[in-house]
Amino acid sequence: MNGQAVYTVEEVECYDDASYPSLVSKLQACFMKGAFSPKMVAITGRLVGQKWTDPEVIGLAIDSSGMVSEAMGGFLGSASDFDHNLKLVVEAAELNGAELRLMRRLANLAVDRWDGKTCLPDVDVDDHEIQR
């Protein structure tokens, strides 16, 4: 592996979505406030196809036991922490409905989940609210 992220056709199509620039801008503004760890910034960057840290996260997988790992073999934490923290990022970034739908799509494309779950299942993109 050459150390660069590999993107699917579906991910690249998301980067052409009209909501993509505002999604990235809101996430960057959120992270500039320093409320999230460098690890979460790296993970979120990978989800939206951005390199916001060095080193960056190349790929993400969640195994059937609920452990999150990076493609290069690094353990990143539990799936429940990942899901909770991703929800906090989405809340802090104050994404609109179109941005939330795009974020959910990107997250589900970027994370190879083997735990039978999806990313951001509690985000109601139609009402623009996050279920608590």
XYZ file of N, CA, C and O in Angstrom:
528
model
N 0.849 -1.184 0.000
C 0.000 0.000 0.000
C 0.885 1.234 0.000
O 1.873 1.317 0.706
N 0.522 2.227 -0.792
C 1.367 3.403 -0.955
C 1.084 4.508 0.055
O 1.649 5.586 -0.033
N 0.183 4.278 1.009
C -0.086 5.269 2.042
C -1.072 6.349 1.633
O -1.220 7.335 2.329
N -1.725 6.185 0.492
C -2.722 7.148 0.071
C -4.103 6.507 0.116
O -4.262 5.333 -0.184
N -5.082 7.312 0.473
C -6.454 6.813 0.521
C -6.927 6.471 -0.885
O -6.562 7.120 -1.855
N -7.727 5.443 -0.977
C -8.322 5.039 -2.245
C -9.819 5.314 -2.142
O -10.472 4.889 -1.191
N -10.365 6.026 -3.119
C -11.762 6.419 -3.079
C -12.568 5.651 -4.122
O -12.100 5.403 -5.220
N -13.785 5.305 -3.770
C -14.674 4.599 -4.686
C -15.345 5.604 -5.620
O -15.346 6.811 -5.364
N -15.956 5.093 -6.669
C -16.705 5.943 -7.588
C -17.818 6.668 -6.842
O -18.057 7.864 -7.057
N -18.483 5.955 -5.922
C -19.571 6.570 -5.166
C -19.062 7.723 -4.305
O -19.727 8.761 -4.190
N -17.873 7.564 -3.707
C -17.315 8.647 -2.905
C -16.990 9.848 -3.781
O -17.298 10.989 -3.427
N -16.389 9.602 -4.920
C -16.039 10.693 -5.823
C -17.297 11.428 -6.278
O -17.307 12.660 -6.364
N -18.378 10.704 -6.533
C -19.642 11.349 -6.888
C -20.128 12.256 -5.765
O -20.685 13.328 -6.025
N -19.916 11.859 -4.527
C -20.307 12.693 -3.386
C -19.523 13.999 -3.369
O -20.050 15.045 -2.997
N -18.253 13.937 -3.784
C -17.426 15.146 -3.779
C -17.902 16.159 -4.805
O -17.588 17.348 -4.716
N -18.684 15.704 -5.791
C -19.264 16.594 -6.790
C -20.630 17.126 -6.367
O -21.201 17.964 -7.061
N -21.165 16.641 -5.240
C -22.471 17.086 -4.747
C -22.400 18.578 -4.402
O -21.406 19.069 -3.878
N -23.483 19.287 -4.694
C -23.531 20.728 -4.429
C -23.330 21.067 -2.951
O -22.855 22.151 -2.613
N -23.667 20.144 -2.055
C -23.536 20.393 -0.618
C -22.124 20.123 -0.088
O -21.827 20.471 1.055
N -21.281 19.507 -0.894
C -19.953 19.108 -0.406
C -19.100 20.287 0.072
O -18.549 20.223 1.176
N -18.973 21.377 -0.685
C -18.138 22.490 -0.193
C -18.603 23.049 1.150
O -17.783 23.331 2.028
N -19.916 23.205 1.327
C -20.401 23.752 2.604
C -20.224 22.741 3.738
O -19.928 23.127 4.873
N -20.383 21.451 3.442
C -20.148 20.410 4.452
C -18.715 20.489 4.958
O -18.467 20.557 6.165
N -17.763 20.506 4.051
C -16.349 20.559 4.417
C -16.037 21.848 5.167
O -15.338 21.838 6.181
N -16.573 22.965 4.692
C -16.333 24.253 5.331
C -16.844 24.274 6.771
O -16.146 24.745 7.685
N -18.050 23.765 6.992
C -18.609 23.736 8.350
C -17.823 22.809 9.265
O -17.608 23.122 10.438
N -17.385 21.666 8.741
C -16.582 20.753 9.561
C -15.236 21.391 9.915
O -14.797 21.322 11.065
N -14.600 22.027 8.943
C -13.324 22.690 9.213
C -13.478 23.785 10.257
O -12.656 23.901 11.169
N -14.529 24.580 10.147
C -14.775 25.649 11.122
C -14.986 25.064 12.513
O -14.486 25.592 13.514
N -15.707 23.956 12.572
C -15.952 23.271 13.840
C -14.638 22.804 14.457
O -14.385 22.986 15.645
N -13.763 22.224 13.654
C -12.498 21.688 14.161
C -11.521 22.798 14.539
O -10.671 22.605 15.404
N -11.633 23.953 13.902
C -10.745 25.075 14.224
C -10.975 25.566 15.652
O -10.096 26.169 16.244
N -12.137 25.293 16.200
C -12.449 25.704 17.576
C -11.726 24.835 18.599
O -11.720 25.154 19.780
N -11.153 23.723 18.159
C -10.373 22.863 19.038
C -11.170 21.975 19.966
O -10.641 21.479 20.957
N -12.438 21.743 19.645
C -13.295 20.956 20.535
C -13.134 19.447 20.359
O -13.650 18.686 21.166
N -12.420 19.021 19.323
C -12.285 17.586 19.056
C -10.818 17.194 18.995
O -9.957 17.992 18.644
N -10.566 15.941 19.325
C -9.198 15.429 19.340
C -8.641 15.342 17.923
O -9.398 15.225 16.948
N -7.312 15.368 17.796
C -6.704 15.176 16.477
C -7.128 13.850 15.830
O -7.284 13.786 14.609
N -7.355 12.829 16.650
C -7.805 11.544 16.109
C -9.172 11.681 15.446
O -9.398 11.169 14.346
N -10.098 12.395 16.084
C -11.434 12.559 15.513
C -11.380 13.447 14.281
O -12.124 13.224 13.316
N -10.506 14.427 14.276
C -10.325 15.269 13.090
C -9.819 14.417 11.930
O -10.311 14.517 10.804
N -8.852 13.538 12.200
C -8.303 12.651 11.166
C -9.376 11.695 10.639
O -9.489 11.481 9.428
N -10.144 11.128 11.543
C -11.206 10.191 11.146
C -12.251 10.901 10.290
O -12.630 10.420 9.222
N -12.705 12.059 10.743
C -13.722 12.800 9.997
C -13.169 13.248 8.647
O -13.876 13.209 7.631
N -11.902 13.648 8.627
C -11.267 13.999 7.362
C -11.330 12.850 6.370
O -11.652 13.038 5.198
N -11.042 11.649 6.845
C -11.123 10.479 5.969
C -12.547 10.268 5.468
O -12.764 9.964 4.301
N -13.515 10.463 6.338
C -14.907 10.254 5.940
C -15.323 11.173 4.797
O -16.098 10.774 3.936
N -14.795 12.391 4.793
C -15.181 13.349 3.760
C -14.100 13.559 2.708
O -14.192 14.475 1.891
N -13.087 12.701 2.717
C -12.061 12.752 1.676
C -11.085 13.898 1.800
O -10.545 14.376 0.803
N -10.829 14.343 3.023
C -9.899 15.449 3.263
C -8.740 14.985 4.135
O -8.919 14.171 5.030
N -7.562 15.533 3.883
C -6.395 15.245 4.715
C -6.195 16.447 5.638
O -5.613 17.455 5.253
N -6.714 16.308 6.861
C -6.620 17.395 7.815
C -5.547 17.159 8.866
O -5.312 18.019 9.717
N -4.933 16.006 8.854
C -3.889 15.690 9.829
C -2.748 14.965 9.125
O -2.904 14.434 8.030
N -1.616 14.950 9.769
C -0.478 14.179 9.281
C 0.113 13.455 10.479
O 0.627 14.105 11.383
N 0.000 12.148 10.527
C -0.504 11.276 9.464
C -2.024 11.325 9.375
O -2.705 11.698 10.326
N -2.518 10.939 8.215
C -3.954 10.871 8.001
C -4.441 9.442 8.214
O -3.650 8.508 8.238
N -5.739 9.299 8.378
C -6.350 7.975 8.448
C -6.594 7.536 7.006
O -7.220 8.264 6.236
N -6.104 6.366 6.649
C -6.211 5.879 5.273
C -7.546 5.181 5.023
O -8.177 5.377 4.010
N -7.989 4.354 5.909
C -9.243 3.628 5.760
C -9.745 3.212 7.124
O -8.978 3.145 8.081
N -11.024 2.944 7.227
C -11.624 2.581 8.504
C -12.426 1.301 8.374
O -13.126 1.097 7.383
N -12.333 0.477 9.406
C -13.135 -0.745 9.468
C -13.628 -0.929 10.896
O -12.931 -0.587 11.852
N -14.841 -1.449 11.006
C -15.394 -1.814 12.308
C -15.710 -3.294 12.233
O -16.508 -3.727 11.397
N -15.051 -4.080 13.087
C -15.235 -5.526 13.020
C -16.507 -5.966 13.740
O -17.204 -5.154 14.345
N -16.808 -7.236 13.646
C -18.060 -7.757 14.209
C -18.124 -7.647 15.721
O -19.204 -7.683 16.307
N -16.974 -7.463 16.373
C -16.979 -7.291 17.828
C -17.084 -5.820 18.233
O -17.079 -5.496 19.419
N -17.158 -4.914 17.226
C -17.332 -3.499 17.532
C -16.053 -2.730 17.767
O -16.077 -1.678 18.406
N -14.943 -3.189 17.225
C -13.676 -2.485 17.353
C -13.357 -1.746 16.053
O -13.493 -2.312 14.965
N -12.929 -0.502 16.168
C -12.599 0.326 15.017
C -11.095 0.272 14.794
O -10.310 0.468 15.721
N -10.712 0.010 13.555
C -9.286 0.011 13.220
C -9.063 0.797 11.946
O -9.963 0.971 11.125
N -7.831 1.251 11.794
C -7.408 1.993 10.626
C -6.771 1.015 9.660
O -6.240 -0.010 10.078
N -6.798 1.301 8.367
C -6.320 0.368 7.347
C -4.870 -0.063 7.547
O -4.498 -1.162 7.168
N -4.075 0.764 8.143
C -2.669 0.419 8.363
C -2.489 -0.432 9.618
O -1.376 -0.723 10.025
N -3.596 -0.820 10.252
C -3.534 -1.733 11.384
C -3.680 -1.113 12.750
O -3.669 -1.814 13.753
N -3.828 0.182 12.825
C -3.935 0.834 14.122
C -5.326 0.719 14.720
O -6.325 0.897 14.037
N -5.380 0.418 16.014
C -6.645 0.356 16.744
C -7.056 1.774 17.106
O -6.269 2.539 17.661
N -8.308 2.144 16.809
C -8.773 3.500 17.056
C -9.803 3.611 18.168
O -10.088 4.706 18.628
N -10.400 2.503 18.586
C -11.386 2.570 19.658
C -12.573 1.675 19.394
O -12.546 0.807 18.531
N -13.629 1.928 20.149
C -14.839 1.111 20.022
C -15.818 1.751 19.040
O -15.817 2.970 18.842
N -16.658 0.921 18.448
C -17.686 1.410 17.528
C -18.649 2.346 18.234
O -19.083 3.349 17.652
N -18.992 2.038 19.477
C -19.937 2.905 20.192
C -19.334 4.295 20.411
O -20.035 5.306 20.267
N -18.035 4.365 20.729
C -17.380 5.671 20.865
C -17.319 6.390 19.526
O -17.546 7.600 19.438
N -16.987 5.651 18.478
C -16.938 6.221 17.132
C -18.289 6.825 16.762
O -18.373 7.973 16.329
N -19.360 6.053 16.939
C -20.703 6.522 16.598
C -21.086 7.750 17.416
O -21.618 8.731 16.878
N -20.805 7.703 18.708
C -21.126 8.829 19.594
C -20.349 10.084 19.185
O -20.927 11.175 19.075
N -19.058 9.935 18.953
C -18.226 11.089 18.608
C -18.588 11.664 17.245
O -18.569 12.886 17.060
N -18.931 10.797 16.294
C -19.340 11.287 14.984
C -20.639 12.090 15.093
O -20.800 13.133 14.458
N -21.534 11.635 15.929
C -22.783 12.368 16.171
C -22.483 13.738 16.801
O -23.090 14.742 16.420
N -21.531 13.793 17.719
C -21.143 15.070 18.331
C -20.559 16.025 17.294
O -20.825 17.234 17.332
N -19.757 15.499 16.375
C -19.187 16.329 15.307
C -20.302 16.924 14.459
O -20.310 18.121 14.168
N -21.261 16.094 14.060
C -22.368 16.548 13.224
C -23.186 17.621 13.956
O -23.580 18.625 13.358
N -23.416 17.418 15.241
C -24.146 18.416 16.032
C -23.373 19.734 16.088
O -23.937 20.807 15.885
N -22.077 19.655 16.380
C -21.260 20.857 16.537
C -21.126 21.637 15.230
O -21.054 22.867 15.240
N -21.105 20.929 14.104
C -20.945 21.587 12.805
C -22.238 22.236 12.316
O -22.201 23.019 11.358
N -23.360 21.917 12.954
C -24.655 22.503 12.598
C -24.963 22.355 11.110
O -25.278 23.315 10.403
N -24.892 21.112 10.646
C -25.139 20.823 9.240
C -26.628 20.926 8.911
O -27.470 20.611 9.738
N -26.935 21.354 7.682
C -28.335 21.380 7.235
C -28.715 19.994 6.706
O -27.896 19.079 6.673
N -29.954 19.837 6.273
C -30.447 18.532 5.833
C -29.652 17.921 4.693
O -29.311 16.740 4.717
N -29.345 18.721 3.683
C -28.582 18.207 2.536
C -27.175 17.806 2.967
O -26.647 16.780 2.522
N -26.565 18.603 3.836
C -25.218 18.281 4.332
C -25.245 17.027 5.194
O -24.335 16.200 5.117
N -26.283 16.883 6.018
C -26.416 15.685 6.845
C -26.574 14.430 5.994
O -25.951 13.407 6.266
N -27.396 14.516 4.954
C -27.573 13.362 4.058
C -26.251 12.994 3.400
O -25.892 11.828 3.306
N -25.505 14.003 2.955
C -24.219 13.758 2.312
C -23.216 13.187 3.313
O -22.487 12.245 3.002
N -23.197 13.727 4.519
C -22.289 13.216 5.552
C -22.590 11.757 5.859
O -21.683 10.938 5.986
N -23.862 11.421 6.003
C -24.255 10.034 6.277
C -23.802 9.126 5.129
O -23.249 8.058 5.358
N -24.034 9.572 3.912
C -23.642 8.759 2.748
C -22.128 8.555 2.705
O -21.643 7.443 2.510
N -21.388 9.632 2.888
C -19.926 9.538 2.869
C -19.412 8.627 3.977
O -18.520 7.801 3.753
N -19.968 8.788 5.182
C -19.524 7.964 6.311
C -19.779 6.492 6.039
O -18.926 5.636 6.305
N -20.942 6.179 5.503
C -21.265 4.780 5.238
C -20.456 4.201 4.084
O -20.203 2.997 4.053
N -20.035 5.038 3.151
C -19.160 4.572 2.080
C -17.726 4.360 2.574
O -17.040 3.441 2.142
N -17.284 5.220 3.487
C -15.881 5.199 3.911
C -15.563 4.155 4.968
O -14.412 3.747 5.112
N -16.563 3.729 5.731
C -16.322 2.805 6.837
C -16.784 1.406 6.443
O -17.944 1.202 6.092
N -15.870 0.467 6.502
C -16.185 -0.934 6.216
C -16.706 -1.548 7.516
O -15.930 -1.934 8.386
N -18.037 -1.591 7.654
C -18.642 -2.049 8.913
C -19.030 -3.517 8.829
O -19.735 -3.932 7.912
N -18.593 -4.261 9.839
C -18.921 -5.680 9.955
C -19.747 -5.949 11.197
O -19.945 -7.089 11.587
N -20.249 -4.870 11.817
C -21.027 -5.020 13.051
C -22.531 -4.935 12.794
O -23.323 -4.892 13.720
N -22.937 -4.901 11.527
C -24.352 -4.890 11.190
C -25.036 -3.546 11.361
O -26.260 -3.462 11.305
N -24.290 -2.485 11.578
C -24.870 -1.160 11.806
C -24.484 -0.217 10.679
O -23.668 -0.543 9.833
N -25.073 0.965 10.691
C -24.723 2.016 9.749
C -24.230 3.227 10.522
O -24.486 3.359 11.727
N -23.557 4.114 9.844
C -23.086 5.347 10.468
C -24.216 6.371 10.506
O -24.978 6.503 9.555
N -24.315 7.069 11.589
C -25.283 8.139 11.809
C -26.736 7.705 11.640
O -27.530 8.391 11.017
N -27.121 6.580 12.228
C -28.510 6.131 12.072
C -29.518 7.013 12.807
O -30.692 7.036 12.441
N -29.081 7.746 13.822
C -29.980 8.563 14.633
C -30.132 9.985 14.111
O -30.756 10.813 14.756
N -29.550 10.263 12.963
C -29.642 11.607 12.409
C -30.852 11.668 11.486
O -30.933 10.969 10.490
N -31.813 12.498 11.862
C -33.025 12.665 11.063
C -32.770 13.801 10.064
O -32.864 14.972 10.398
N -32.430 13.417 8.851
C -32.057 14.413 7.858
C -33.246 15.177 7.306
O -33.086 16.273 6.768
N -34.439 14.659 7.450
C -35.616 15.370 6.944
C -36.004 16.519 7.861
O -36.388 17.584 7.397
N -35.889 16.299 9.158
C -36.247 17.345 10.119
C -35.033 18.189 10.540
O -35.167 19.086 11.346
N -33.872 17.839 10.006
C -32.638 18.573 10.324
C -32.306 18.517 11.812
O -31.711 19.420 12.342
N -32.729 17.476 12.481
C -32.453 17.347 13.908
C -31.791 16.019 14.185
O -31.994 15.051 13.480
N -31.043 15.996 15.243
C -30.401 14.767 15.687
C -31.200 14.216 16.850
O -31.488 14.954 17.804
N -31.581 12.961 16.756
C -32.341 12.335 17.828
C -31.420 12.123 19.027
O -30.326 11.621 18.901
N -31.898 12.484 20.187
C -31.079 12.344 21.406
C -31.479 11.125 22.170
O -32.476 10.623 22.207
